[in-house]
XYZ file of C-alpha atoms in Angstrom:
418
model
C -13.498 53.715 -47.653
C -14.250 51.126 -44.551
C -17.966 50.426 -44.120
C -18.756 48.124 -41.360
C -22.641 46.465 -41.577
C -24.038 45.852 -38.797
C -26.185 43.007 -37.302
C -27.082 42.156 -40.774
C -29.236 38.715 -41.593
C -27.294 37.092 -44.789
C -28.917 35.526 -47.085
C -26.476 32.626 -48.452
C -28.116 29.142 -49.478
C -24.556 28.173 -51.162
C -22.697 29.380 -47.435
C -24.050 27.401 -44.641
C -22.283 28.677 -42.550
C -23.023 32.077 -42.647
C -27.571 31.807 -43.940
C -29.782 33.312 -42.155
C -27.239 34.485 -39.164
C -26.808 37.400 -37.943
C -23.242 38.928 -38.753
C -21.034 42.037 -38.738
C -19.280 42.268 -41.446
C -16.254 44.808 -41.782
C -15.193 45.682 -45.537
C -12.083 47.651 -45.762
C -11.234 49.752 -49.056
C -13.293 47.160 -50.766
C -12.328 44.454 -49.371
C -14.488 41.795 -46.666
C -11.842 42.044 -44.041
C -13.821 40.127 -41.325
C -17.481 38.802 -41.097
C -18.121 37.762 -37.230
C -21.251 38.089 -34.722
C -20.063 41.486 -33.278
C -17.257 43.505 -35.118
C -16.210 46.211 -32.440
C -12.917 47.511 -32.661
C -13.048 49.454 -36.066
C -10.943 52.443 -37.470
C -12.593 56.103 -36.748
C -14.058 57.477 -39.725
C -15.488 54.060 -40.738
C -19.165 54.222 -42.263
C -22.002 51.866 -39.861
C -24.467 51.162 -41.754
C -27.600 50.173 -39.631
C -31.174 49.229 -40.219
C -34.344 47.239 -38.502
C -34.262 44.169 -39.762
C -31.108 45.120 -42.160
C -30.877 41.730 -44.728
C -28.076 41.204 -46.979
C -27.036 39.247 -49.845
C -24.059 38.938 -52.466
C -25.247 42.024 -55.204
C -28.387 40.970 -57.095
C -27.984 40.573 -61.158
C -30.361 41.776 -64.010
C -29.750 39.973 -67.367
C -31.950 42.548 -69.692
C -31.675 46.040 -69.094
C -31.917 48.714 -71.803
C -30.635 52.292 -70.773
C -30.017 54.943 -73.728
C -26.758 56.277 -74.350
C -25.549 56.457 -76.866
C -28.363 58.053 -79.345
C -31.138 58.562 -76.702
C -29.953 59.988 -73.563
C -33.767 61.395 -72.913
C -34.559 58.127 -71.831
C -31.720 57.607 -69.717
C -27.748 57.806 -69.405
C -25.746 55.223 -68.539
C -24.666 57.122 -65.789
C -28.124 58.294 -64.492
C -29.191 54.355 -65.057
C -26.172 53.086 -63.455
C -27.492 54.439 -60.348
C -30.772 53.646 -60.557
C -29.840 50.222 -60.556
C -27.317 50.533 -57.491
C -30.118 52.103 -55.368
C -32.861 49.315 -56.650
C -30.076 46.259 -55.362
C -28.226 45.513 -58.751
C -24.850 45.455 -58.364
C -24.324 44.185 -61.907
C -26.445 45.029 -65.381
C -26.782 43.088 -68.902
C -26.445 46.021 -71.398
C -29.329 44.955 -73.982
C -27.828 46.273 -77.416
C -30.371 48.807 -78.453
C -28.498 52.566 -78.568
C -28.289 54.533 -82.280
C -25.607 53.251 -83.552
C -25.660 49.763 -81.835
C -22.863 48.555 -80.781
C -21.774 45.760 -83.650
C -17.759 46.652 -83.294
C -15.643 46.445 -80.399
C -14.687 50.052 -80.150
C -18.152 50.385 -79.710
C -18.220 48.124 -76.521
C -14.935 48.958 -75.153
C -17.259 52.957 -75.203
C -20.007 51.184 -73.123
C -17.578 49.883 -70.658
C -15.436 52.823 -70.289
C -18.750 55.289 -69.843
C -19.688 52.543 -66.962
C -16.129 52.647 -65.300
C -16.450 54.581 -61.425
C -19.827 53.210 -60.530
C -21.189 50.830 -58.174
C -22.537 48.658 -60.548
C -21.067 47.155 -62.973
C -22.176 46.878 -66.705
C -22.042 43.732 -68.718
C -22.670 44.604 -72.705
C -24.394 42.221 -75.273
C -23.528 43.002 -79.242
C -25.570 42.949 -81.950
C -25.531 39.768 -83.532
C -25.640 41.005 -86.866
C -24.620 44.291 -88.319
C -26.660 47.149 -87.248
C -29.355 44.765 -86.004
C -30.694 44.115 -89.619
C -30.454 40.437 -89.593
C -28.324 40.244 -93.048
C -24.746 39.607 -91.980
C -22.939 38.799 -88.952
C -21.393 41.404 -86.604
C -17.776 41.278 -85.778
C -18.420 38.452 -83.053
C -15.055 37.519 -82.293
C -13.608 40.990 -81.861
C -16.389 41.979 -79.559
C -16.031 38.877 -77.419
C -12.424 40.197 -76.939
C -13.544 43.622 -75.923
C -15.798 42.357 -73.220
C -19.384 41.572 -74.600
C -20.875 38.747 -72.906
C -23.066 37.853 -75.295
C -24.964 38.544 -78.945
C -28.434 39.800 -79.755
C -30.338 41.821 -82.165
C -32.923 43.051 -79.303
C -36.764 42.396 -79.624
C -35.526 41.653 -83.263
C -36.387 38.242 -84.850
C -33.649 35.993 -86.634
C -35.541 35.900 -89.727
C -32.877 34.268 -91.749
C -32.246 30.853 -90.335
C -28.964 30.033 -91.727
C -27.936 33.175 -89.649
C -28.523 31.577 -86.190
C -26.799 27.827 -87.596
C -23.769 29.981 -88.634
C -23.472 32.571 -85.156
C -24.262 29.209 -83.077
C -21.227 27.225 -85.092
C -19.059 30.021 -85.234
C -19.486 31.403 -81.340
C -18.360 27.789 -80.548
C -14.698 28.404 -81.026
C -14.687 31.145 -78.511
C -17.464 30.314 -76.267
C -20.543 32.578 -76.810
C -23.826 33.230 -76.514
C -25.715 33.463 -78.768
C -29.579 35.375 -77.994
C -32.358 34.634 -79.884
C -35.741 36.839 -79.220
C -38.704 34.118 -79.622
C -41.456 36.278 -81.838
C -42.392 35.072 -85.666
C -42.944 38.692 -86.854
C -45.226 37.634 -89.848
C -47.486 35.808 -87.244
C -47.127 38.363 -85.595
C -48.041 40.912 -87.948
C -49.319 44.219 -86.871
C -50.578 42.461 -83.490
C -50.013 44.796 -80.377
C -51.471 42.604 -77.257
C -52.072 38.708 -76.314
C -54.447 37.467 -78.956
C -57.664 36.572 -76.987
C -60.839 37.261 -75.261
C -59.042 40.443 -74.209
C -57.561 41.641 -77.532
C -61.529 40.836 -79.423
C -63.249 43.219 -76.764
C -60.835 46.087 -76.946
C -60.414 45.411 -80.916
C -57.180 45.196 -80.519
C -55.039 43.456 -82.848
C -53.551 40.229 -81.051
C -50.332 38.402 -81.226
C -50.901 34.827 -80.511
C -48.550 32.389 -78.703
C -47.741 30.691 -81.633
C -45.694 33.498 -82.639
C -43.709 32.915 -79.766
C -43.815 29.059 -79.672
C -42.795 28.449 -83.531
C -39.678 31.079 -83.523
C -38.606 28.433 -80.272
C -39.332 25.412 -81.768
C -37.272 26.764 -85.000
C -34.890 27.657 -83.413
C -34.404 24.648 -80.683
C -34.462 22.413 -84.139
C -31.031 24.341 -85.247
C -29.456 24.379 -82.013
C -29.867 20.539 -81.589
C -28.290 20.658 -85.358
C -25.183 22.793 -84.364
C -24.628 22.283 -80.910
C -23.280 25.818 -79.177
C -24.920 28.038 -76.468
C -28.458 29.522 -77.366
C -30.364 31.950 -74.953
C -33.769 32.859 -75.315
C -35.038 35.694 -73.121
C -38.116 36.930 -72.256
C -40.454 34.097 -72.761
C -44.305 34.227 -71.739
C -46.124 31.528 -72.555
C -47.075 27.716 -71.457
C -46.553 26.602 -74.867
C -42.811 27.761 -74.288
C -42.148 26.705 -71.240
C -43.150 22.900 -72.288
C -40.653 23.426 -75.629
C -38.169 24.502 -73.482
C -38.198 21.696 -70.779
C -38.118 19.194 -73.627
C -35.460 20.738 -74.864
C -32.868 20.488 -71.742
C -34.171 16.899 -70.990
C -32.304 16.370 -75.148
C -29.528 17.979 -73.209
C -29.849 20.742 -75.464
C -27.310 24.005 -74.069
C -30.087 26.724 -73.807
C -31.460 28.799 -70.991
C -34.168 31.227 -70.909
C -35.537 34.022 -68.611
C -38.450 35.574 -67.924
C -39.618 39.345 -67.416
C -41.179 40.291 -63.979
C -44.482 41.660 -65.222
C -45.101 38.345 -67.468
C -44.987 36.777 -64.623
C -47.487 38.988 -62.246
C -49.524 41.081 -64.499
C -52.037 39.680 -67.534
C -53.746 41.128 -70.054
C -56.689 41.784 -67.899
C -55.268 45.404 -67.014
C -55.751 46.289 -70.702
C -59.546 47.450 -70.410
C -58.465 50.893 -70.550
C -56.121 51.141 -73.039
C -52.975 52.504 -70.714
C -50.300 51.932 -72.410
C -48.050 51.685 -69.650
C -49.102 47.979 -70.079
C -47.819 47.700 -73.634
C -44.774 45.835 -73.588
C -42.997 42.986 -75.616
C -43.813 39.876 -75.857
C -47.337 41.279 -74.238
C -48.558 40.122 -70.881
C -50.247 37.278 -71.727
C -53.469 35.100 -69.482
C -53.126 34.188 -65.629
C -52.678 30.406 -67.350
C -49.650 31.808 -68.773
C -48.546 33.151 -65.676
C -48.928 30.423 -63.671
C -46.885 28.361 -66.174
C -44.153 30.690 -66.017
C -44.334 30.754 -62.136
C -44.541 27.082 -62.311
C -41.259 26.832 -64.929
C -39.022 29.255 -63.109
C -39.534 26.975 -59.527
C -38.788 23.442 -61.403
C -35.686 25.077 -63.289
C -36.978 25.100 -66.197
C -36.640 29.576 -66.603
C -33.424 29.670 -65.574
C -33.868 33.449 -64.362
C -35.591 36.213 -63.989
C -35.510 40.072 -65.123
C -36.905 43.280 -64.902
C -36.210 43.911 -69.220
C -36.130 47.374 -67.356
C -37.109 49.966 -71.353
C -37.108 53.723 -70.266
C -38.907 55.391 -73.207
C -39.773 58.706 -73.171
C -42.553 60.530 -72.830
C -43.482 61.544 -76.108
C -43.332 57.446 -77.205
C -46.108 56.513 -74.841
C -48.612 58.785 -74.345
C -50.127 57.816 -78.056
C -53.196 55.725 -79.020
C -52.253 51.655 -77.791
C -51.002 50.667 -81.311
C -48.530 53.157 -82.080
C -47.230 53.593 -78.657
C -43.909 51.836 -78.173
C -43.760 48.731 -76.161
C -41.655 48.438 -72.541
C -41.696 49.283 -68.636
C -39.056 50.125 -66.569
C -38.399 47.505 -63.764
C -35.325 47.763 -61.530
C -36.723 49.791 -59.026
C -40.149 47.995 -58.332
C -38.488 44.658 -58.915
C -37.584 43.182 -55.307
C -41.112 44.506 -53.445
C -42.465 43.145 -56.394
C -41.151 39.303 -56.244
C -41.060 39.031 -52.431
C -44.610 38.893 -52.037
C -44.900 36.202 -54.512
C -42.173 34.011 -54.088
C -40.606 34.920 -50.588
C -37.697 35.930 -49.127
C -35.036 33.391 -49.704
C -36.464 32.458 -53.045
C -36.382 36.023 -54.337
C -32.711 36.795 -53.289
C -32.363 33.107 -55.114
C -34.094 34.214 -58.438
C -31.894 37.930 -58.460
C -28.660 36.393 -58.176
C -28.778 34.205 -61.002
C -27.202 34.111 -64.474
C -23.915 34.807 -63.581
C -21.660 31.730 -65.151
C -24.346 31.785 -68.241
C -23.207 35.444 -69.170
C -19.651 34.283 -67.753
C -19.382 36.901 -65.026
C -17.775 36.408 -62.033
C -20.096 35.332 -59.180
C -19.447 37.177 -55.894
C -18.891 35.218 -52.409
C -18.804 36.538 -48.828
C -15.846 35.233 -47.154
C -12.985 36.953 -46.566
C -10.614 38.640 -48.581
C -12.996 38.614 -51.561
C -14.144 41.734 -52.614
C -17.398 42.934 -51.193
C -20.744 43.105 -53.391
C -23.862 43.179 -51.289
C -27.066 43.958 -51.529
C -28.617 45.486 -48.434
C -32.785 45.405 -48.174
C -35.234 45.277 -45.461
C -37.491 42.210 -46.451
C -40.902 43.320 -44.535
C -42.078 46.880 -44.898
C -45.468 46.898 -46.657
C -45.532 49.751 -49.333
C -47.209 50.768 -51.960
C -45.069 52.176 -55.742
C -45.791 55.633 -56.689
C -43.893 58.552 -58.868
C -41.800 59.591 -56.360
C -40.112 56.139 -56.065
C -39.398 56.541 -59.783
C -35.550 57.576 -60.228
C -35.208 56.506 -63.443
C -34.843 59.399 -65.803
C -38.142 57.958 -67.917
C -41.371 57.463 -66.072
C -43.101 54.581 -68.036
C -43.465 52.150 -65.194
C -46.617 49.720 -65.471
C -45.965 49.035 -61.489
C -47.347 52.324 -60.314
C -49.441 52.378 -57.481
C -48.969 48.445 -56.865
C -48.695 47.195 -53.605
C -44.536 45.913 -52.502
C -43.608 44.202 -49.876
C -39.842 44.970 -49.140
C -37.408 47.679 -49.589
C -34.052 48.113 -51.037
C -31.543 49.641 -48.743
C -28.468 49.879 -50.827
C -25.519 48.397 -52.450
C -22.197 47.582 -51.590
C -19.874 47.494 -54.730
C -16.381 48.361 -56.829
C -15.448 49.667 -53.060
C -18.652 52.060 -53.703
C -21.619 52.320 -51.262
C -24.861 53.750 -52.485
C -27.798 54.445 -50.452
């Protein structure tokens, strides 16, 4: 297929050269063939893709996603979720390790990868760190690493035994892993089910404080410093963390964190009526929180952000607040979402990071790479409703919130989708 885009703005910090200017840019069976201010003399049959205002960067990446298959295709298929992160700007996914059976072997992720090959974005699977996610013994780490997971992690699950993290963070060492740590202290905890605070004492809802949060980190950072080796900790949403975090890199310390999009622009002050579109883990915490967070990703400190995009089904939300099952969906309201907040060239910074952490290949736009764009129109005022929804699941806490930006497309494994 040759796609030419046309009059495009790119959005390139790293490529002087090319930010901010206006370009054609001609891509020829998946290939960038030419990139020049006016591109005229094409093949017949190629595909023009035009737009006002058309923007485009290299393909945007999402470090947390959760999809289904295999064991709960209701929520949503890889193929089905595939797509509905090509049409909301990701050109590549982080497969969060949360399908029945998990995947703790490496037939199991050489199956994810092979159910992924033939779309336009690409999917990147983490293994359970331990077997079957129970926190007792170590999953086949090596093996997996060979079959292409990018990282380890028993997902939303706490590493309750800490001699398990000192040995996965030693033993990853001698093959260069990653080792993912979720930062939540489940007998603090407890049976908590929002932010513990003024909030969580007028609904009577139980409340999950920040130390939870703040002490699995701090235990955590303690064995890292001991072992040495690559430690991730996603999804963080408090101050507290933010501040253990910082201290930690200044050590020198090898760990990075990220942070979900509704921690950062949503608090717990949407609970008052119980929706439980809003329950989601770790729980939106207070606007000092956010701010924090907001604060932490613009110094560095978050290293990047994610949508932790959790289709559920139906039949797991619509219950009373503290059975319901905790996640959004986020891919497709995630750039209107961000723009308005942080701005054009920031945003497109923030969604195309985490690449040489999860040690995939970064994209470039010069010629004779192959092409991976992200096409969006940065200005069109909107607001999110059902019908934006193409995720199989429907369990999105950004309905009806205002956007500011749309995705066009991608441009990726020599496979436009608009």
């Amino acid at each position: 297929m040759n796609i030419l885009i046309k009059s495009a703005k790119i959005v390139s910090p790293e490529n002087s050269a090319l930010h901010l200017k206006k370009r054609d840019v001609f891509i020829k069976k998946g290939i960038i063939e030419k990139i020049a201010a006016s591109i005229d003399d094409i093949p017949s049959g190629t595909k023009i893709i035009e737009h006002k205002n058309l923007h485009a960067s290299i393909g945007w990446l999402d470090t947390s996603v959760s999809f289904g298959e295999p064991g709960h295709e209701e929520r949503e298929t890889i193929q089905n979720g595939l797509q509905v992160a090509a049409k909301s700007g990701f050109t590549n996914v982080v497969l969060n390790p949360t399908t029945t059976p998990v995947p703790d072997t490496s037939s199991d992720i050489v199956f994810l990868i092979e159910r992924a090959k033939g779309n336009g974005t690409q999917l990147h699977p983490l293994g359970s760190l331990s077997k079957n996610s129970k926190g007792v013994d170590l999953a086949e780490l090596f093996d997996m690493h060979n079959a292409g997971a990018v990282g380890f992690y028993d997902f939303k699950s706490q590493i309750t035994n800490p001699n398990l993290l000192k040995i996965a963070l030693l033993y990853a060492q001698s093959f260069d892993g990653l080792i993912c740590s979720f930062p939540e202290d489940i007998q603090i905890k407890g049976k908590g089910v929002v932010n513990e605070g003024e909030m969580s004492t007028s609904l009577g809802l139980k409340g999950i404080p920040g130390l939870a949060e703040e002490l699995q980190i701090s235990r955590d950072l303690f064995i890292l410093e001991y072992t040495g080796g690559k430690l991730h900790i996603p999804t963080i949403s408090t101050a507290n963390s933010v501040k253990l975090i910082a201290a930690a890199k200044r050590k020198g310390l090898d760990v990075s964190c990220s942070v979900a999009i509704h921690n950062l622009l949503i608090t717990d002050d949407t609970l008052s009526d119980f929706d439980t579109s809003f329950k989601v883990s770790p729980p939106l915490r207070t606007k000092q929180d956010a701010k924090a967070l907001i604060k932490g990703l613009k110094d560095g400190t978050i290293d990047f952000v994610t949508t932790d995009h959790t289709p559920l089904d139906i039949e797991e939300k619509r219950l009373e607040f503290d059975n319901a099952h905790a996640g959004t969906i986020g891919l497709e309201s995630a750039f209107g979402s961000l723009n308005p907040v942080f701005g054009l060239e920031e945003t497109v910074g923030l969604l195309t990071k985490g690449w040489e952490r999860f040690n995939i290949e970064k994209p470039k736009i010069e010629t004779g790479s192959p092409a991976c764009f992200t096409l969006f129109e940065p200005y069109e005022e909107w607001y999110f409703t059902e019908k934006d929804i193409k995720s199989t699941s429907r369990n999105s806490m950004f309905l009806d919130a205002p956007q500011k930006g749309r995705v066009i497309g991608t441009i990726s494994n020599n496979t436009l989708t608009l």
